[in-house]
Short mmCIF file of C-alpha atoms (C1' of nucleotides) and ligand atoms in Angstrom, two decimals:
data_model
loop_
_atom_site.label_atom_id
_atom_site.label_comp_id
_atom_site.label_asym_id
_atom_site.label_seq_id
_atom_site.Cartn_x
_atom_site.Cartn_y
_atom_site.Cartn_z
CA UNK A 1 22.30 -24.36 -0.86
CA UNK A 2 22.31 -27.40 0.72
CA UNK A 3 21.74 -25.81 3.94
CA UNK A 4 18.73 -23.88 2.57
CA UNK A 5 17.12 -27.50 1.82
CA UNK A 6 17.92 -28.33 5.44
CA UNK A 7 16.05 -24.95 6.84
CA UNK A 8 13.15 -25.12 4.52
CA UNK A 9 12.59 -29.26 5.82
CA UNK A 10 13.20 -28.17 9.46
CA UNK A 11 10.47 -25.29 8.63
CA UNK A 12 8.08 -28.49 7.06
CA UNK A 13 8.49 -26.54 3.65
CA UNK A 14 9.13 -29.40 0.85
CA UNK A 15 11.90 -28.16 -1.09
CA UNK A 16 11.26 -27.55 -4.83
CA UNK A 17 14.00 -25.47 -7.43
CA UNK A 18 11.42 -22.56 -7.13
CA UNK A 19 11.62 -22.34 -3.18
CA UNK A 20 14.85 -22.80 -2.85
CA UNK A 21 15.90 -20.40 -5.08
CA UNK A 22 13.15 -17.75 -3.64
CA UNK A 23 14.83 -18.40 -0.32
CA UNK A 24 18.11 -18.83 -1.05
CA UNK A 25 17.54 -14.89 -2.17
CA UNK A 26 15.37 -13.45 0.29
CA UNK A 27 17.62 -14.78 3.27
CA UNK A 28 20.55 -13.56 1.73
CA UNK A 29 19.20 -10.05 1.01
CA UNK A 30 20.16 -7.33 3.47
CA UNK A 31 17.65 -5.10 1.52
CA UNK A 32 14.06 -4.89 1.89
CA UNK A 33 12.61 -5.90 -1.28
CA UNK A 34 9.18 -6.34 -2.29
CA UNK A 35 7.30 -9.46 -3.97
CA UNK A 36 8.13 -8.20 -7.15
CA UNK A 37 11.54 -6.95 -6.82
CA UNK A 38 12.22 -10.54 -5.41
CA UNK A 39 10.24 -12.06 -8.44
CA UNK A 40 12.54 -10.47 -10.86
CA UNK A 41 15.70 -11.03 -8.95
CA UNK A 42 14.97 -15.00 -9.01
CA UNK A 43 14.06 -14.83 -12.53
CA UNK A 44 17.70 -14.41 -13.45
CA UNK A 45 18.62 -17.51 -11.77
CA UNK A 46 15.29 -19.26 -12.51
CA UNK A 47 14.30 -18.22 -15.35
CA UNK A 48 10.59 -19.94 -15.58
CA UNK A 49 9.37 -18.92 -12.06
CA UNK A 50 5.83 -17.18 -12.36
CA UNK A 51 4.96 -14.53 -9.78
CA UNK A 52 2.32 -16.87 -8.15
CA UNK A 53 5.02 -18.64 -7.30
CA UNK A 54 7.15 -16.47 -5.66
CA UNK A 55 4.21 -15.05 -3.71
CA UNK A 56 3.40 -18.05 -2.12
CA UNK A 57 6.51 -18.60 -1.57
CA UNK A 58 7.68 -15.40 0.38
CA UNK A 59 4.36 -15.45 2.25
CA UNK A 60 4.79 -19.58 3.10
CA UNK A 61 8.18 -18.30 5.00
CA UNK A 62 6.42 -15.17 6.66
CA UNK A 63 3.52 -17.80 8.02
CA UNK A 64 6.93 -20.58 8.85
CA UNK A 65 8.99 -17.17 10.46
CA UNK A 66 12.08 -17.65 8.56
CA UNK A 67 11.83 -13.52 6.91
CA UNK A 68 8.95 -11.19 8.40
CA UNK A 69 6.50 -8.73 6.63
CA UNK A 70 6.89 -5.26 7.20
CA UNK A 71 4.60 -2.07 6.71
CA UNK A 72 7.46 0.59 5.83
CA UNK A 73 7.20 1.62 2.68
CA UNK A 74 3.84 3.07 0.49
CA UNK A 75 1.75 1.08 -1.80
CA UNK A 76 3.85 -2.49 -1.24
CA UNK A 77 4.81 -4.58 1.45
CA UNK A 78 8.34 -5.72 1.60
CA UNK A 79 10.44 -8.37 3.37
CA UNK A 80 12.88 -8.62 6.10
CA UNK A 81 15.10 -11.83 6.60
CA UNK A 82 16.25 -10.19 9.55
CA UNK A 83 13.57 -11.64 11.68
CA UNK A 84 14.79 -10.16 15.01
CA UNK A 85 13.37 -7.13 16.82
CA UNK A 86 15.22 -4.51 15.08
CA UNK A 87 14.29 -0.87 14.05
CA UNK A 88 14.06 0.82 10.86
CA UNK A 89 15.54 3.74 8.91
CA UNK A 90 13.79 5.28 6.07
CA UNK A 91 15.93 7.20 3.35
CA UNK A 92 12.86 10.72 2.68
CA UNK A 93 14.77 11.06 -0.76
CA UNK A 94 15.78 7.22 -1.84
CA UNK A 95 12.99 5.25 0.02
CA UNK A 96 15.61 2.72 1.17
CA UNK A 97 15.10 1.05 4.45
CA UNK A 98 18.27 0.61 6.86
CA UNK A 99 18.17 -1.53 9.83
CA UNK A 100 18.86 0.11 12.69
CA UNK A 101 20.11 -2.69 15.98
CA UNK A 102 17.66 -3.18 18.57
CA UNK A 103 20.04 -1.76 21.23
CA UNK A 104 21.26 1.20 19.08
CA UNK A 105 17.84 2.73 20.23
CA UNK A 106 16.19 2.94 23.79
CA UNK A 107 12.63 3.26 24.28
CA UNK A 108 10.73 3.30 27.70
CA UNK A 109 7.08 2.87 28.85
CA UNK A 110 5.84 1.41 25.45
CA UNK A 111 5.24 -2.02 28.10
CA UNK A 112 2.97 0.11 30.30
CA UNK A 113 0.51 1.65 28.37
CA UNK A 114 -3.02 1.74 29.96
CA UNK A 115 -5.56 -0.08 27.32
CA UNK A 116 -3.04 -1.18 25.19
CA UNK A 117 -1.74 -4.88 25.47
CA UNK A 118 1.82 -4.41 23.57
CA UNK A 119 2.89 -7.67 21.75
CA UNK A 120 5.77 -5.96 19.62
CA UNK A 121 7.21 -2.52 18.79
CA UNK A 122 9.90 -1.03 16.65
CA UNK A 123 10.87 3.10 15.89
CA UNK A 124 10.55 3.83 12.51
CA UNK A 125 12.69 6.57 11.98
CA UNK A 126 12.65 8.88 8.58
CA UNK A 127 15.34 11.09 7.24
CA UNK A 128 18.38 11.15 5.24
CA UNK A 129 21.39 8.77 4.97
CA UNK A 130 24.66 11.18 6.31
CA UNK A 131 27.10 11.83 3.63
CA UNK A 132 30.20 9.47 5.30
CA UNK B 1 -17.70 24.93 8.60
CA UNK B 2 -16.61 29.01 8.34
CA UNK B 3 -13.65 27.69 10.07
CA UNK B 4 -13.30 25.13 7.87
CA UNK B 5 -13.50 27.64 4.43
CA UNK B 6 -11.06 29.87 6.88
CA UNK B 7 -8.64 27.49 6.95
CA UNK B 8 -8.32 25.99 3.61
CA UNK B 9 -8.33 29.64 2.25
CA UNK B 10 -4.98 30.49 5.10
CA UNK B 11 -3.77 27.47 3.57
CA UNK B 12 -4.39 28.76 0.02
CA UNK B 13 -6.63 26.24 -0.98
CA UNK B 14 -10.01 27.69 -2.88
CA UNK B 15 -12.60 26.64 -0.89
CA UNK B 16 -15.39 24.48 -2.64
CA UNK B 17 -18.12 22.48 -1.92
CA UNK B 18 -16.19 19.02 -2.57
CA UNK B 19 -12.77 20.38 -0.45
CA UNK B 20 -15.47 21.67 2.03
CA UNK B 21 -17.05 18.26 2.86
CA UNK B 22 -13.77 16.43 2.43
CA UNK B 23 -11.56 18.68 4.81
CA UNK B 24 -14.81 18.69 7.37
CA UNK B 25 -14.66 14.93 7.66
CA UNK B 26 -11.19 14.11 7.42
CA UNK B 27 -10.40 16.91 10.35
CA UNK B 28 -12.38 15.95 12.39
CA UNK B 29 -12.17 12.16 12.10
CA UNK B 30 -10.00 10.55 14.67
CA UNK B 31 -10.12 7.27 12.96
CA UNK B 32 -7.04 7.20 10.69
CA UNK B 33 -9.59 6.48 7.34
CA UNK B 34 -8.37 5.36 4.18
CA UNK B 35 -9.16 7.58 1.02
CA UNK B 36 -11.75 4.69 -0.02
CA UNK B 37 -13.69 4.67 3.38
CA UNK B 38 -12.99 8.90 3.45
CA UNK B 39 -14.85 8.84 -0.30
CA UNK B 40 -17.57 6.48 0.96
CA UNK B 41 -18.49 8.89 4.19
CA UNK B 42 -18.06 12.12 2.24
CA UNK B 43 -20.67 10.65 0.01
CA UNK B 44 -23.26 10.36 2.35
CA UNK B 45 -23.06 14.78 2.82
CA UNK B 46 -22.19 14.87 -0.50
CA UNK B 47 -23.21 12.78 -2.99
CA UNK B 48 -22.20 13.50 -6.03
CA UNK B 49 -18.49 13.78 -5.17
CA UNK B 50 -15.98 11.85 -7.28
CA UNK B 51 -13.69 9.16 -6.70
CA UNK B 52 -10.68 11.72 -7.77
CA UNK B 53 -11.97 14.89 -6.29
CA UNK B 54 -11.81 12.80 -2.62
CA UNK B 55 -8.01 11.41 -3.75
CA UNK B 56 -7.00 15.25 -4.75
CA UNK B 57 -8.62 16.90 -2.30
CA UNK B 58 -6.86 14.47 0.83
CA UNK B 59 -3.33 14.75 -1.26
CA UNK B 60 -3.80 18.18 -1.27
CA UNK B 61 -4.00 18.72 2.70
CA UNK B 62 -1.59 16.85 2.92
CA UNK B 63 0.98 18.92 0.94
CA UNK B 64 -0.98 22.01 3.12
CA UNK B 65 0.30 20.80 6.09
CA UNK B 66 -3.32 19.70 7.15
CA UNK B 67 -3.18 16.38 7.80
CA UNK B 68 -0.73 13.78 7.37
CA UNK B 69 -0.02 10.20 5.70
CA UNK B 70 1.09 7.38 7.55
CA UNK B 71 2.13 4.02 6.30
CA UNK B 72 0.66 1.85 8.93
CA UNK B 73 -1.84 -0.56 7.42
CA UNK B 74 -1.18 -3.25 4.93
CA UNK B 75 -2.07 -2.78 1.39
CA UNK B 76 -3.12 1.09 1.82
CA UNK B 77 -1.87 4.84 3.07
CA UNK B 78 -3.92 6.13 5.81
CA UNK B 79 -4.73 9.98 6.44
CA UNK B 80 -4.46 10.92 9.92
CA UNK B 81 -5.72 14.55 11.05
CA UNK B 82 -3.41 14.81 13.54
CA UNK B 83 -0.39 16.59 12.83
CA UNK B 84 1.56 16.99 15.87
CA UNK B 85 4.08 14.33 16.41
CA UNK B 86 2.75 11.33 18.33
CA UNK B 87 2.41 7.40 18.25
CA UNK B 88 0.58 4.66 17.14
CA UNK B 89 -0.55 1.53 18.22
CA UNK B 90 -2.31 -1.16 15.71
CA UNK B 91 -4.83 -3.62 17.13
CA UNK B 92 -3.81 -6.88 15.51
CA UNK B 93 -6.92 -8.42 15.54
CA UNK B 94 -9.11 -5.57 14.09
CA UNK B 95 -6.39 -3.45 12.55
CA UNK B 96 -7.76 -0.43 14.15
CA UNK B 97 -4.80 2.56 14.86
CA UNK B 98 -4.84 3.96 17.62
CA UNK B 99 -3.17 7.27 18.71
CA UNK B 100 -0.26 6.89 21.43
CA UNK B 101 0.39 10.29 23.18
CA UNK B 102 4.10 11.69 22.07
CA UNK B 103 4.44 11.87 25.74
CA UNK B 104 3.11 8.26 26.72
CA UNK B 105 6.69 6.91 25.24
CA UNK B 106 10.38 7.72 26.13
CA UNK B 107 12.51 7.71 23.25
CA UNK B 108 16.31 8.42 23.29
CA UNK B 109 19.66 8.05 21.16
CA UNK B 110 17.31 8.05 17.76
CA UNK B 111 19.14 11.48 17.14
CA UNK B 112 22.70 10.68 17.29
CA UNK B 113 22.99 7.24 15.11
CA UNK B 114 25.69 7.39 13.11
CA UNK B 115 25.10 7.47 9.95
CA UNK B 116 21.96 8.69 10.02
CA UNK B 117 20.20 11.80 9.74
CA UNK B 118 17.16 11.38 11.48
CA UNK B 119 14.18 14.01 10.91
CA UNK B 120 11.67 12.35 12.29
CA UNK B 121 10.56 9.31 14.17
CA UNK B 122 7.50 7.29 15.57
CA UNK B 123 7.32 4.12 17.50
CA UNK B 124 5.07 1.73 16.15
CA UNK B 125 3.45 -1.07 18.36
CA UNK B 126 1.59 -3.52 17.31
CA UNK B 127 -1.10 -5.79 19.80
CA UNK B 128 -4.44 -6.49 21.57
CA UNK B 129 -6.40 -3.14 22.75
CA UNK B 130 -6.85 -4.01 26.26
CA UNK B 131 -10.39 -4.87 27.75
CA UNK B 132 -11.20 -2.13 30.38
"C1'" DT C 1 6.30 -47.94 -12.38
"C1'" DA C 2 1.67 -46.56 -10.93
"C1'" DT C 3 -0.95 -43.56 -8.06
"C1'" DA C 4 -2.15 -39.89 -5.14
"C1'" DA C 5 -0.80 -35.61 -3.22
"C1'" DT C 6 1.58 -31.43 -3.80
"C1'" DT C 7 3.22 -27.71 -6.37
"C1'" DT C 8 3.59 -24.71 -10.34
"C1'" DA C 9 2.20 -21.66 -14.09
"C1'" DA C 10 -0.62 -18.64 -16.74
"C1'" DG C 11 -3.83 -15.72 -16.75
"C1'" DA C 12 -8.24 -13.91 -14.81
"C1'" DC C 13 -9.57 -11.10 -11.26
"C1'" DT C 14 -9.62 -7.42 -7.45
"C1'" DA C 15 -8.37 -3.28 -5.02
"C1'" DA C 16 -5.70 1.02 -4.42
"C1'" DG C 17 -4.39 4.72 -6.76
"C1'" DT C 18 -3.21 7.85 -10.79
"C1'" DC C 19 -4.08 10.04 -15.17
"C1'" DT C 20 -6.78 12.08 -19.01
"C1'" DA C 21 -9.77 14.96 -21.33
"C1'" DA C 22 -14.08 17.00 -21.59
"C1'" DA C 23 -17.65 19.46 -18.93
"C1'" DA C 24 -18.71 22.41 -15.14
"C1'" DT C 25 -17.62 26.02 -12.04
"C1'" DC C 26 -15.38 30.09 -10.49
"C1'" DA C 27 -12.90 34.75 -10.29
"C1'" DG C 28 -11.88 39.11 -12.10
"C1'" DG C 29 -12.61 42.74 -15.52
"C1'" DC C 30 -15.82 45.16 -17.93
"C1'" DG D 1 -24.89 40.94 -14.49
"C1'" DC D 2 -22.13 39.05 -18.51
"C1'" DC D 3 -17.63 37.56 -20.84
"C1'" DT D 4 -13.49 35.28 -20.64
"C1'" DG D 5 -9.64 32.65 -18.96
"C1'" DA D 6 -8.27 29.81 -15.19
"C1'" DT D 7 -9.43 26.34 -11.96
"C1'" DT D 8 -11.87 22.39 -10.56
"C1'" DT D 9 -14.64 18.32 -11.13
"C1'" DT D 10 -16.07 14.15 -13.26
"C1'" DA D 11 -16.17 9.53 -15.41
"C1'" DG D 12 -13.75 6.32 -16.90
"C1'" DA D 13 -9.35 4.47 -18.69
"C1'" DC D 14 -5.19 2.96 -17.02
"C1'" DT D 15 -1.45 1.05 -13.80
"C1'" DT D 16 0.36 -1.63 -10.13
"C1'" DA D 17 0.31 -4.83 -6.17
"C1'" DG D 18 -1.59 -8.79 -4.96
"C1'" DT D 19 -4.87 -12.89 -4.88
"C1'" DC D 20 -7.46 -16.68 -6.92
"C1'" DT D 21 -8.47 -20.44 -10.17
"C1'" DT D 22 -7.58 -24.37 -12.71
"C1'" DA D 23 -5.10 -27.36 -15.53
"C1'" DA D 24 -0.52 -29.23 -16.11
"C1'" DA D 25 3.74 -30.64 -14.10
"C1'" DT D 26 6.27 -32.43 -10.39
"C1'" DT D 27 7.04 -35.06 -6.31
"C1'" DA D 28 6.52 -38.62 -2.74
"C1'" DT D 29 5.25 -43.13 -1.83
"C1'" DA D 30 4.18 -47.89 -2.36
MN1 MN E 201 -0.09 -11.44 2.43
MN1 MN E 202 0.00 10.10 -2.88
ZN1 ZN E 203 14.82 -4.82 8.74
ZN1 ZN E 204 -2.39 9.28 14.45
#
DNA sequence: TATAATTTAAGACTAAGTCTAAAATCAGGC
DNA sequence: GCCTGATTTTAGACTTAGTCTTAAATTATA
């Protein structure tokens, strides 16, 4: 709480009830929710928050790089508070995303690709979660 | 365009003039078009083509086996002709996708994560097309 | 406390996509 | 070549994700 206040100053985000409590969620969220399954999750703790709000809130910490944006799932963005280089998981029946550790994977040659100027890369992998 | 009627038909799709001009663009585009910017070229052979006839008519290739979706750009699926399993690169700046030969990129350990049962992967880079 | 700057909220608006129901087209049997 | 039932197309309504606008509320500062 207190140390969400710190981040969001350190990030040159002025804390208000409505930020905090957006971030205070998003970092602490080890799924990959959209805008609007955010907006409804801080409702319950802040109960007047309107979804402009909690837009510009999730995309002010995308443009500061406390979470990240990512293109994994159809028709909606969602976030990631896990903002380093990490792969992805995609559950074909469920649609949930897993992370997946950056080392857990190795890929080769991505860095030498002839026209292409590679700033980033992840594997996106799609299947089903393994009955444990 | 025989071929074209030949291979919707093997695909048991009935062939009409709509499916006809949608299938010829889409399979032989090597842009990865939206269904928006696939309806506004298939009007220009076609004109009187609707807005839902272009949506069915891609959705139905793709449950054909024709082409494919891929969730790659922000706010909207793409359709991408080609159906073999490669890569893809996204220019940051202009958002183009670009294709990234399966071959062009080593990829190991994606099939024994615990946990996981992967059926299919990808790895997606994101950066600056290169000037040549 | 007064003032200016920032932030919030509600709802209008836009864009991507699906759904509906009536009209048009098509295929098979006569 | 027609009749009939099945399939397809169309226009527009509808839904959902997301942005924009503007007035009101809050916050920082002096
Ligand atoms: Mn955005
Ligand atoms: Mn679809
Ligand atoms: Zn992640
Ligand atoms: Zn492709």
């Amino acid at each position: 709480m207190t140390d969400t206040i710190d981040l969001l100053r350190q990030s040159g985000i002025q804390p208000t009830p409505q930020r905090i409590a957006v971030a205070e969620f998003i970092l602490g969220s080890k799924t990959h929710p959209s805008a609007d399954e955010v907006f409804v999750m801080v409702r319950q703790t802040c109960p007047t928050v309107s979804r402009a709000t909690v837009y510009n809130t999730l995309n002010l910490l995308v443009e500061k790089g406390l979470i990240r944006q990512q293109v994994l799932r159809e028709g909606t963005i969602i976030f990631d508070s896990h903002v380093a280089a990490h792969h992805h998981f995609v559950d074909e029946e469920t649609g949930e995303i897993h992370d997946v550790p950056w080392d857990a994977v190795q890929v080769s040659g991505a860095e030498k690709l002839i026209g292409f100027e590679v700033h980033e890369f992840q594997v996106v992998m799609r299947g089903r979660l393994r009955a444990k």
